[in-house]
């Protein structure tokens, strides 16, 4: 079945440091890939998505590229801010299917 | 437009009781999905409703049930509560066909945090 493996946390960085959170997936067919972010006490917010191989999703300085050859969708940001502190989830769905599979989540803390 | 609204936000129940959670999707969204989030199991898919019909179901016991009304609002019910049912229950809505690629983007509510004592 479909599954997502995500880099274990927690991750602690200083402000303006470079961020990478690794995500790999197992899926049949051609899944769509997502990164969601969860701030304390809130639900999940879509951060970015990619729906086919080599697509790059980007938002708020975050980027991730859909790599079919390595079945990966790593999240990157060149310079993190304190306000980026949150839990990040990698996820996938198959076509027109709302059974979204999530990774375990990576807690990011950014210190001033 | 208004986001996904879940009520109540917090509730405390005792073992053996039952609970009903409510979700109002984004206006125009006809699909509603429910997820359970716990520290140990992470985010797990419960079920999805579309046009008042359950379209997909995760691997949860029959104590977990749901329904969807004609206005797309959804409720989920958990009967005979167990300590392990303590979790954040998240509802998400989507509009099939909103993306030409068929990838349904889920918009989540803030969740209902259930504590079972």
PDB file of C-alpha atoms in Angstrom:
ATOM      1  CA  UNK A   1       0.000   0.000   0.000  1.00  0.00           C
ATOM      2  CA  UNK A   2       0.893   3.658  -0.112  1.00  0.00           C
ATOM      3  CA  UNK A   3       3.136   4.983   2.628  1.00  0.00           C
ATOM      4  CA  UNK A   4       5.375   7.905   3.530  1.00  0.00           C
ATOM      5  CA  UNK A   5       8.614   7.814   5.485  1.00  0.00           C
ATOM      6  CA  UNK A   6       9.720  11.081   6.960  1.00  0.00           C
ATOM      7  CA  UNK A   7      12.871  12.253   8.652  1.00  0.00           C
ATOM      8  CA  UNK A   8      12.684  11.818  12.395  1.00  0.00           C
ATOM      9  CA  UNK A   9      12.732  14.917  14.518  1.00  0.00           C
ATOM     10  CA  UNK A  10      12.961  17.035  16.383  1.00  0.00           C
ATOM     11  CA  UNK A  11      15.046  19.454  14.374  1.00  0.00           C
ATOM     12  CA  UNK A  12      16.480  22.541  16.041  1.00  0.00           C
ATOM     13  CA  UNK A  13      18.059  25.283  13.939  1.00  0.00           C
ATOM     14  CA  UNK A  14      19.265  28.813  14.407  1.00  0.00           C
ATOM     15  CA  UNK A  15      17.526  31.614  12.563  1.00  0.00           C
ATOM     16  CA  UNK A  16      18.698  31.983   8.927  1.00  0.00           C
ATOM     17  CA  UNK A  17      20.000  28.407   8.802  1.00  0.00           C
ATOM     18  CA  UNK A  18      19.261  26.098   5.857  1.00  0.00           C
ATOM     19  CA  UNK A  19      16.507  23.542   6.345  1.00  0.00           C
ATOM     20  CA  UNK A  20      16.079  20.108   4.801  1.00  0.00           C
ATOM     21  CA  UNK A  21      13.439  17.619   5.897  1.00  0.00           C
ATOM     22  CA  UNK A  22      13.676  14.324   4.056  1.00  0.00           C
ATOM     23  CA  UNK A  23      10.618  12.486   2.778  1.00  0.00           C
ATOM     24  CA  UNK A  24      10.416   9.309   0.735  1.00  0.00           C
ATOM     25  CA  UNK A  25       7.336   7.458  -0.389  1.00  0.00           C
ATOM     26  CA  UNK A  26       6.045   4.120  -1.575  1.00  0.00           C
ATOM     27  CA  UNK A  27       3.076   4.158  -3.895  1.00  0.00           C
ATOM     28  CA  UNK A  28       1.481   2.428  -6.817  1.00  0.00           C
ATOM     29  CA  UNK A  29       0.820   4.525  -9.855  1.00  0.00           C
ATOM     30  CA  UNK A  30       1.458   8.229  -9.825  1.00  0.00           C
ATOM     31  CA  UNK A  31       0.613   9.812  -6.478  1.00  0.00           C
ATOM     32  CA  UNK A  32       0.323  13.481  -5.697  1.00  0.00           C
ATOM     33  CA  UNK A  33       2.662  14.717  -2.975  1.00  0.00           C
ATOM     34  CA  UNK A  34       2.103  17.355  -0.319  1.00  0.00           C
ATOM     35  CA  UNK A  35       3.729  19.115   2.581  1.00  0.00           C
ATOM     36  CA  UNK A  36       1.424  20.270   5.361  1.00  0.00           C
ATOM     37  CA  UNK A  37       2.381  22.350   8.397  1.00  0.00           C
ATOM     38  CA  UNK A  38       0.765  22.301  11.822  1.00  0.00           C
ATOM     39  CA  UNK A  39       1.225  25.175  14.252  1.00  0.00           C
ATOM     40  CA  UNK A  40       0.513  24.641  17.960  1.00  0.00           C
ATOM     41  CA  UNK A  41      -3.179  24.220  18.695  1.00  0.00           C
ATOM     42  CA  UNK A  42      -4.177  24.320  15.056  1.00  0.00           C
ATOM     43  CA  UNK A  43      -5.108  21.973  12.262  1.00  0.00           C
ATOM     44  CA  UNK A  44      -2.980  21.234   9.228  1.00  0.00           C
ATOM     45  CA  UNK A  45      -2.321  23.867   6.605  1.00  0.00           C
ATOM     46  CA  UNK A  46      -1.243  23.046   3.077  1.00  0.00           C
ATOM     47  CA  UNK A  47       2.279  24.339   2.522  1.00  0.00           C
ATOM     48  CA  UNK A  48       2.947  23.128  -1.014  1.00  0.00           C
ATOM     49  CA  UNK A  49       2.159  20.343  -3.449  1.00  0.00           C
ATOM     50  CA  UNK A  50       3.349  18.611  -6.593  1.00  0.00           C
ATOM     51  CA  UNK A  51       1.242  16.391  -8.790  1.00  0.00           C
ATOM     52  CA  UNK A  52       3.676  14.854 -11.259  1.00  0.00           C
ATOM     53  CA  UNK A  53       7.312  13.906 -11.601  1.00  0.00           C
ATOM     54  CA  UNK A  54       9.801  16.801 -11.677  1.00  0.00           C
ATOM     55  CA  UNK A  55       7.167  19.283 -10.495  1.00  0.00           C
ATOM     56  CA  UNK A  56       8.491  21.739  -7.931  1.00  0.00           C
ATOM     57  CA  UNK A  57       6.087  23.005  -5.290  1.00  0.00           C
ATOM     58  CA  UNK A  58       6.960  26.260  -3.557  1.00  0.00           C
ATOM     59  CA  UNK A  59       5.424  28.607  -1.010  1.00  0.00           C
ATOM     60  CA  UNK A  60       6.703  31.092   1.588  1.00  0.00           C
ATOM     61  CA  UNK A  61      10.312  30.290   0.694  1.00  0.00           C
ATOM     62  CA  UNK A  62       9.824  26.535   1.063  1.00  0.00           C
ATOM     63  CA  UNK A  63      10.429  24.243  -1.904  1.00  0.00           C
ATOM     64  CA  UNK A  64      10.121  20.548  -2.685  1.00  0.00           C
ATOM     65  CA  UNK A  65      10.691  18.672  -5.943  1.00  0.00           C
ATOM     66  CA  UNK A  66       8.832  15.489  -6.895  1.00  0.00           C
ATOM     67  CA  UNK A  67      11.607  12.991  -7.709  1.00  0.00           C
ATOM     68  CA  UNK A  68      10.158   9.823  -9.164  1.00  0.00           C
ATOM     69  CA  UNK A  69      13.522   8.163  -9.684  1.00  0.00           C
ATOM     70  CA  UNK A  70      14.355   8.396  -5.981  1.00  0.00           C
ATOM     71  CA  UNK A  71      10.698   8.395  -4.770  1.00  0.00           C
ATOM     72  CA  UNK A  72      11.444  11.491  -2.729  1.00  0.00           C
ATOM     73  CA  UNK A  73       9.898  14.867  -1.955  1.00  0.00           C
ATOM     74  CA  UNK A  74      12.353  16.606   0.365  1.00  0.00           C
ATOM     75  CA  UNK A  75      11.372  19.954   1.884  1.00  0.00           C
ATOM     76  CA  UNK A  76      13.931  22.779   1.802  1.00  0.00           C
ATOM     77  CA  UNK A  77      14.165  26.387   2.852  1.00  0.00           C
ATOM     78  CA  UNK A  78      17.212  28.542   2.439  1.00  0.00           C
ATOM     79  CA  UNK A  79      16.825  30.700   5.540  1.00  0.00           C
ATOM     80  CA  UNK A  80      14.445  29.723   8.329  1.00  0.00           C
ATOM     81  CA  UNK A  81      12.756  32.147  10.692  1.00  0.00           C
ATOM     82  CA  UNK A  82      11.504  31.732  14.253  1.00  0.00           C
ATOM     83  CA  UNK A  83       7.965  31.860  12.868  1.00  0.00           C
ATOM     84  CA  UNK A  84       8.660  28.638  10.892  1.00  0.00           C
ATOM     85  CA  UNK A  85       8.683  26.660  14.135  1.00  0.00           C
ATOM     86  CA  UNK A  86       5.973  24.026  13.677  1.00  0.00           C
ATOM     87  CA  UNK A  87       5.431  20.371  12.821  1.00  0.00           C
ATOM     88  CA  UNK A  88       5.811  19.484   9.146  1.00  0.00           C
ATOM     89  CA  UNK A  89       4.055  16.524   7.528  1.00  0.00           C
ATOM     90  CA  UNK A  90       4.810  14.921   4.198  1.00  0.00           C
ATOM     91  CA  UNK A  91       1.776  13.264   2.599  1.00  0.00           C
ATOM     92  CA  UNK A  92       0.526  11.576  -0.543  1.00  0.00           C
ATOM     93  CA  UNK A  93      -2.733  10.672  -2.218  1.00  0.00           C
ATOM     94  CA  UNK A  94      -3.618   8.680  -5.251  1.00  0.00           C
ATOM     95  CA  UNK A  95      -5.731  10.166  -8.004  1.00  0.00           C
ATOM     96  CA  UNK A  96      -9.030  11.527  -6.718  1.00  0.00           C
ATOM     97  CA  UNK A  97      -8.647   9.705  -3.439  1.00  0.00           C
ATOM     98  CA  UNK A  98      -8.911  11.437  -0.087  1.00  0.00           C
ATOM     99  CA  UNK A  99      -7.267   8.590   1.834  1.00  0.00           C
ATOM    100  CA  UNK A 100      -4.228  10.745   2.411  1.00  0.00           C
ATOM    101  CA  UNK A 101      -1.208   8.981   3.908  1.00  0.00           C
ATOM    102  CA  UNK A 102       0.951  11.069   6.195  1.00  0.00           C
ATOM    103  CA  UNK A 103       4.470  10.758   7.457  1.00  0.00           C
ATOM    104  CA  UNK A 104       5.083  10.806  11.202  1.00  0.00           C
ATOM    105  CA  UNK A 105       5.774  14.534  11.207  1.00  0.00           C
ATOM    106  CA  UNK A 106       8.953  16.465  11.939  1.00  0.00           C
ATOM    107  CA  UNK A 107       8.962  19.067  14.681  1.00  0.00           C
ATOM    108  CA  UNK A 108      11.070  22.087  13.764  1.00  0.00           C
ATOM    109  CA  UNK A 109      12.217  24.606  16.343  1.00  0.00           C
ATOM    110  CA  UNK A 110      14.011  27.730  15.157  1.00  0.00           C
ATOM    111  CA  UNK A 111      15.925  29.701  17.773  1.00  0.00           C
ATOM    112  CA  UNK A 112      16.733  33.409  17.474  1.00  0.00           C
TER     113      UNK A 112
ATOM    114  CA  UNK B   1     -14.590  32.452   2.429  1.00  0.00           C
ATOM    115  CA  UNK B   2     -15.000  30.694   5.754  1.00  0.00           C
ATOM    116  CA  UNK B   3     -12.758  27.713   6.427  1.00  0.00           C
ATOM    117  CA  UNK B   4     -13.585  24.297   7.785  1.00  0.00           C
ATOM    118  CA  UNK B   5     -15.341  24.602  11.139  1.00  0.00           C
ATOM    119  CA  UNK B   6     -15.223  21.873  13.750  1.00  0.00           C
ATOM    120  CA  UNK B   7     -17.190  21.756  16.978  1.00  0.00           C
ATOM    121  CA  UNK B   8     -16.632  21.335  19.790  1.00  0.00           C
ATOM    122  CA  UNK B   9     -12.950  22.256  19.988  1.00  0.00           C
ATOM    123  CA  UNK B  10     -12.390  20.461  23.291  1.00  0.00           C
ATOM    124  CA  UNK B  11     -14.331  17.867  25.179  1.00  0.00           C
ATOM    125  CA  UNK B  12     -13.837  15.431  28.012  1.00  0.00           C
ATOM    126  CA  UNK B  13     -15.693  12.136  28.267  1.00  0.00           C
ATOM    127  CA  UNK B  14     -15.452   9.036  30.403  1.00  0.00           C
ATOM    128  CA  UNK B  15     -14.955   5.464  29.285  1.00  0.00           C
ATOM    129  CA  UNK B  16     -18.087   3.852  27.918  1.00  0.00           C
ATOM    130  CA  UNK B  17     -19.724   7.098  26.861  1.00  0.00           C
ATOM    131  CA  UNK B  18     -20.304   8.113  23.282  1.00  0.00           C
ATOM    132  CA  UNK B  19     -19.382  11.322  21.502  1.00  0.00           C
ATOM    133  CA  UNK B  20     -20.494  13.161  18.383  1.00  0.00           C
ATOM    134  CA  UNK B  21     -18.236  15.622  16.578  1.00  0.00           C
ATOM    135  CA  UNK B  22     -19.376  18.052  13.921  1.00  0.00           C
ATOM    136  CA  UNK B  23     -17.715  19.446  10.825  1.00  0.00           C
ATOM    137  CA  UNK B  24     -18.888  22.178   8.472  1.00  0.00           C
ATOM    138  CA  UNK B  25     -16.895  22.160   5.238  1.00  0.00           C
ATOM    139  CA  UNK B  26     -15.918  25.080   3.081  1.00  0.00           C
ATOM    140  CA  UNK B  27     -18.901  26.321   1.120  1.00  0.00           C
ATOM    141  CA  UNK B  28     -19.135  24.397  -2.127  1.00  0.00           C
ATOM    142  CA  UNK B  29     -16.973  21.507  -0.957  1.00  0.00           C
ATOM    143  CA  UNK B  30     -18.856  18.245  -1.154  1.00  0.00           C
ATOM    144  CA  UNK B  31     -16.238  15.849   0.179  1.00  0.00           C
ATOM    145  CA  UNK B  32     -15.495  15.569   3.886  1.00  0.00           C
ATOM    146  CA  UNK B  33     -12.773  13.358   5.347  1.00  0.00           C
ATOM    147  CA  UNK B  34     -11.990  12.569   8.970  1.00  0.00           C
ATOM    148  CA  UNK B  35      -8.612  11.814  10.508  1.00  0.00           C
ATOM    149  CA  UNK B  36      -7.448  10.820  13.960  1.00  0.00           C
ATOM    150  CA  UNK B  37      -4.182  12.279  15.246  1.00  0.00           C
ATOM    151  CA  UNK B  38      -2.391  10.747  18.232  1.00  0.00           C
ATOM    152  CA  UNK B  39       1.222  11.023  19.413  1.00  0.00           C
ATOM    153  CA  UNK B  40       1.726   7.281  19.014  1.00  0.00           C
ATOM    154  CA  UNK B  41       0.000   6.547  15.701  1.00  0.00           C
ATOM    155  CA  UNK B  42       0.252   9.912  14.006  1.00  0.00           C
ATOM    156  CA  UNK B  43      -2.404  10.870  11.486  1.00  0.00           C
ATOM    157  CA  UNK B  44      -4.722   8.080  10.468  1.00  0.00           C
ATOM    158  CA  UNK B  45      -7.561   8.175   7.951  1.00  0.00           C
ATOM    159  CA  UNK B  46     -10.985   7.357   9.369  1.00  0.00           C
ATOM    160  CA  UNK B  47     -13.436   7.812   6.501  1.00  0.00           C
ATOM    161  CA  UNK B  48     -14.556  10.041   3.674  1.00  0.00           C
ATOM    162  CA  UNK B  49     -18.038  11.151   2.709  1.00  0.00           C
ATOM    163  CA  UNK B  50     -19.169  12.541  -0.599  1.00  0.00           C
ATOM    164  CA  UNK B  51     -22.744  13.426  -1.459  1.00  0.00           C
ATOM    165  CA  UNK B  52     -24.011  11.809   1.751  1.00  0.00           C
ATOM    166  CA  UNK B  53     -22.324   8.481   0.939  1.00  0.00           C
ATOM    167  CA  UNK B  54     -19.301   6.943   2.596  1.00  0.00           C
ATOM    168  CA  UNK B  55     -16.828   6.617  -0.209  1.00  0.00           C
ATOM    169  CA  UNK B  56     -13.774   5.344   1.607  1.00  0.00           C
ATOM    170  CA  UNK B  57     -13.025   3.903   5.023  1.00  0.00           C
ATOM    171  CA  UNK B  58      -9.872   3.435   7.042  1.00  0.00           C
ATOM    172  CA  UNK B  59      -8.989   0.606   9.374  1.00  0.00           C
ATOM    173  CA  UNK B  60     -10.947   1.528  12.493  1.00  0.00           C
ATOM    174  CA  UNK B  61     -13.445  -0.555  14.492  1.00  0.00           C
ATOM    175  CA  UNK B  62     -17.169  -0.221  13.976  1.00  0.00           C
ATOM    176  CA  UNK B  63     -17.432   1.999  17.060  1.00  0.00           C
ATOM    177  CA  UNK B  64     -16.334   4.804  14.765  1.00  0.00           C
ATOM    178  CA  UNK B  65     -19.038   5.939  12.393  1.00  0.00           C
ATOM    179  CA  UNK B  66     -20.004   8.994  10.473  1.00  0.00           C
ATOM    180  CA  UNK B  67     -22.565  10.550   8.248  1.00  0.00           C
ATOM    181  CA  UNK B  68     -22.994  13.463   5.911  1.00  0.00           C
ATOM    182  CA  UNK B  69     -26.030  15.642   5.453  1.00  0.00           C
ATOM    183  CA  UNK B  70     -27.463  17.131   2.291  1.00  0.00           C
ATOM    184  CA  UNK B  71     -25.742  20.462   3.020  1.00  0.00           C
ATOM    185  CA  UNK B  72     -22.377  18.573   3.144  1.00  0.00           C
ATOM    186  CA  UNK B  73     -21.987  19.047   6.882  1.00  0.00           C
ATOM    187  CA  UNK B  74     -20.667  15.902   8.507  1.00  0.00           C
ATOM    188  CA  UNK B  75     -20.701  14.289  11.906  1.00  0.00           C
ATOM    189  CA  UNK B  76     -18.644  11.476  13.314  1.00  0.00           C
ATOM    190  CA  UNK B  77     -19.620   9.378  16.265  1.00  0.00           C
ATOM    191  CA  UNK B  78     -17.558   7.215  18.577  1.00  0.00           C
ATOM    192  CA  UNK B  79     -19.471   4.835  20.803  1.00  0.00           C
ATOM    193  CA  UNK B  80     -18.321   3.003  23.914  1.00  0.00           C
ATOM    194  CA  UNK B  81     -15.311   5.261  24.339  1.00  0.00           C
ATOM    195  CA  UNK B  82     -11.963   3.785  25.337  1.00  0.00           C
ATOM    196  CA  UNK B  83      -8.943   5.533  26.828  1.00  0.00           C
ATOM    197  CA  UNK B  84      -7.119   5.021  23.534  1.00  0.00           C
ATOM    198  CA  UNK B  85      -9.690   7.116  21.701  1.00  0.00           C
ATOM    199  CA  UNK B  86      -8.180  10.244  23.245  1.00  0.00           C
ATOM    200  CA  UNK B  87      -6.950  12.168  20.241  1.00  0.00           C
ATOM    201  CA  UNK B  88      -7.273  15.202  18.036  1.00  0.00           C
ATOM    202  CA  UNK B  89      -9.951  14.504  15.435  1.00  0.00           C
ATOM    203  CA  UNK B  90      -9.438  16.465  12.253  1.00  0.00           C
ATOM    204  CA  UNK B  91     -11.944  17.083   9.534  1.00  0.00           C
ATOM    205  CA  UNK B  92     -10.930  18.102   6.033  1.00  0.00           C
ATOM    206  CA  UNK B  93     -12.981  19.151   3.054  1.00  0.00           C
ATOM    207  CA  UNK B  94     -12.213  19.179  -0.625  1.00  0.00           C
ATOM    208  CA  UNK B  95     -13.874  19.799  -3.921  1.00  0.00           C
ATOM    209  CA  UNK B  96     -13.373  16.924  -6.340  1.00  0.00           C
ATOM    210  CA  UNK B  97     -12.183  18.261  -9.606  1.00  0.00           C
ATOM    211  CA  UNK B  98     -10.745  21.437  -8.080  1.00  0.00           C
ATOM    212  CA  UNK B  99      -7.439  20.461  -9.588  1.00  0.00           C
ATOM    213  CA  UNK B 100      -7.161  19.425 -13.226  1.00  0.00           C
ATOM    214  CA  UNK B 101      -4.719  16.752 -12.226  1.00  0.00           C
ATOM    215  CA  UNK B 102      -7.282  15.139  -9.973  1.00  0.00           C
ATOM    216  CA  UNK B 103      -5.179  15.753  -6.878  1.00  0.00           C
ATOM    217  CA  UNK B 104      -7.669  16.726  -4.215  1.00  0.00           C
ATOM    218  CA  UNK B 105      -6.225  19.350  -1.915  1.00  0.00           C
ATOM    219  CA  UNK B 106      -7.570  18.859   1.588  1.00  0.00           C
ATOM    220  CA  UNK B 107      -8.360  21.892   3.717  1.00  0.00           C
ATOM    221  CA  UNK B 108      -8.328  21.014   7.399  1.00  0.00           C
ATOM    222  CA  UNK B 109     -10.238  22.386  10.335  1.00  0.00           C
ATOM    223  CA  UNK B 110      -8.609  23.162  13.680  1.00  0.00           C
ATOM    224  CA  UNK B 111      -9.758  19.853  15.113  1.00  0.00           C
ATOM    225  CA  UNK B 112     -11.723  18.563  18.070  1.00  0.00           C
ATOM    226  CA  UNK B 113      -9.568  17.431  20.952  1.00  0.00           C
ATOM    227  CA  UNK B 114     -11.181  14.534  22.793  1.00  0.00           C
ATOM    228  CA  UNK B 115      -9.957  13.390  26.178  1.00  0.00           C
ATOM    229  CA  UNK B 116     -11.325  10.123  27.552  1.00  0.00           C
ATOM    230  CA  UNK B 117     -10.934   9.608  31.299  1.00  0.00           C
TER     231      UNK B 117
END
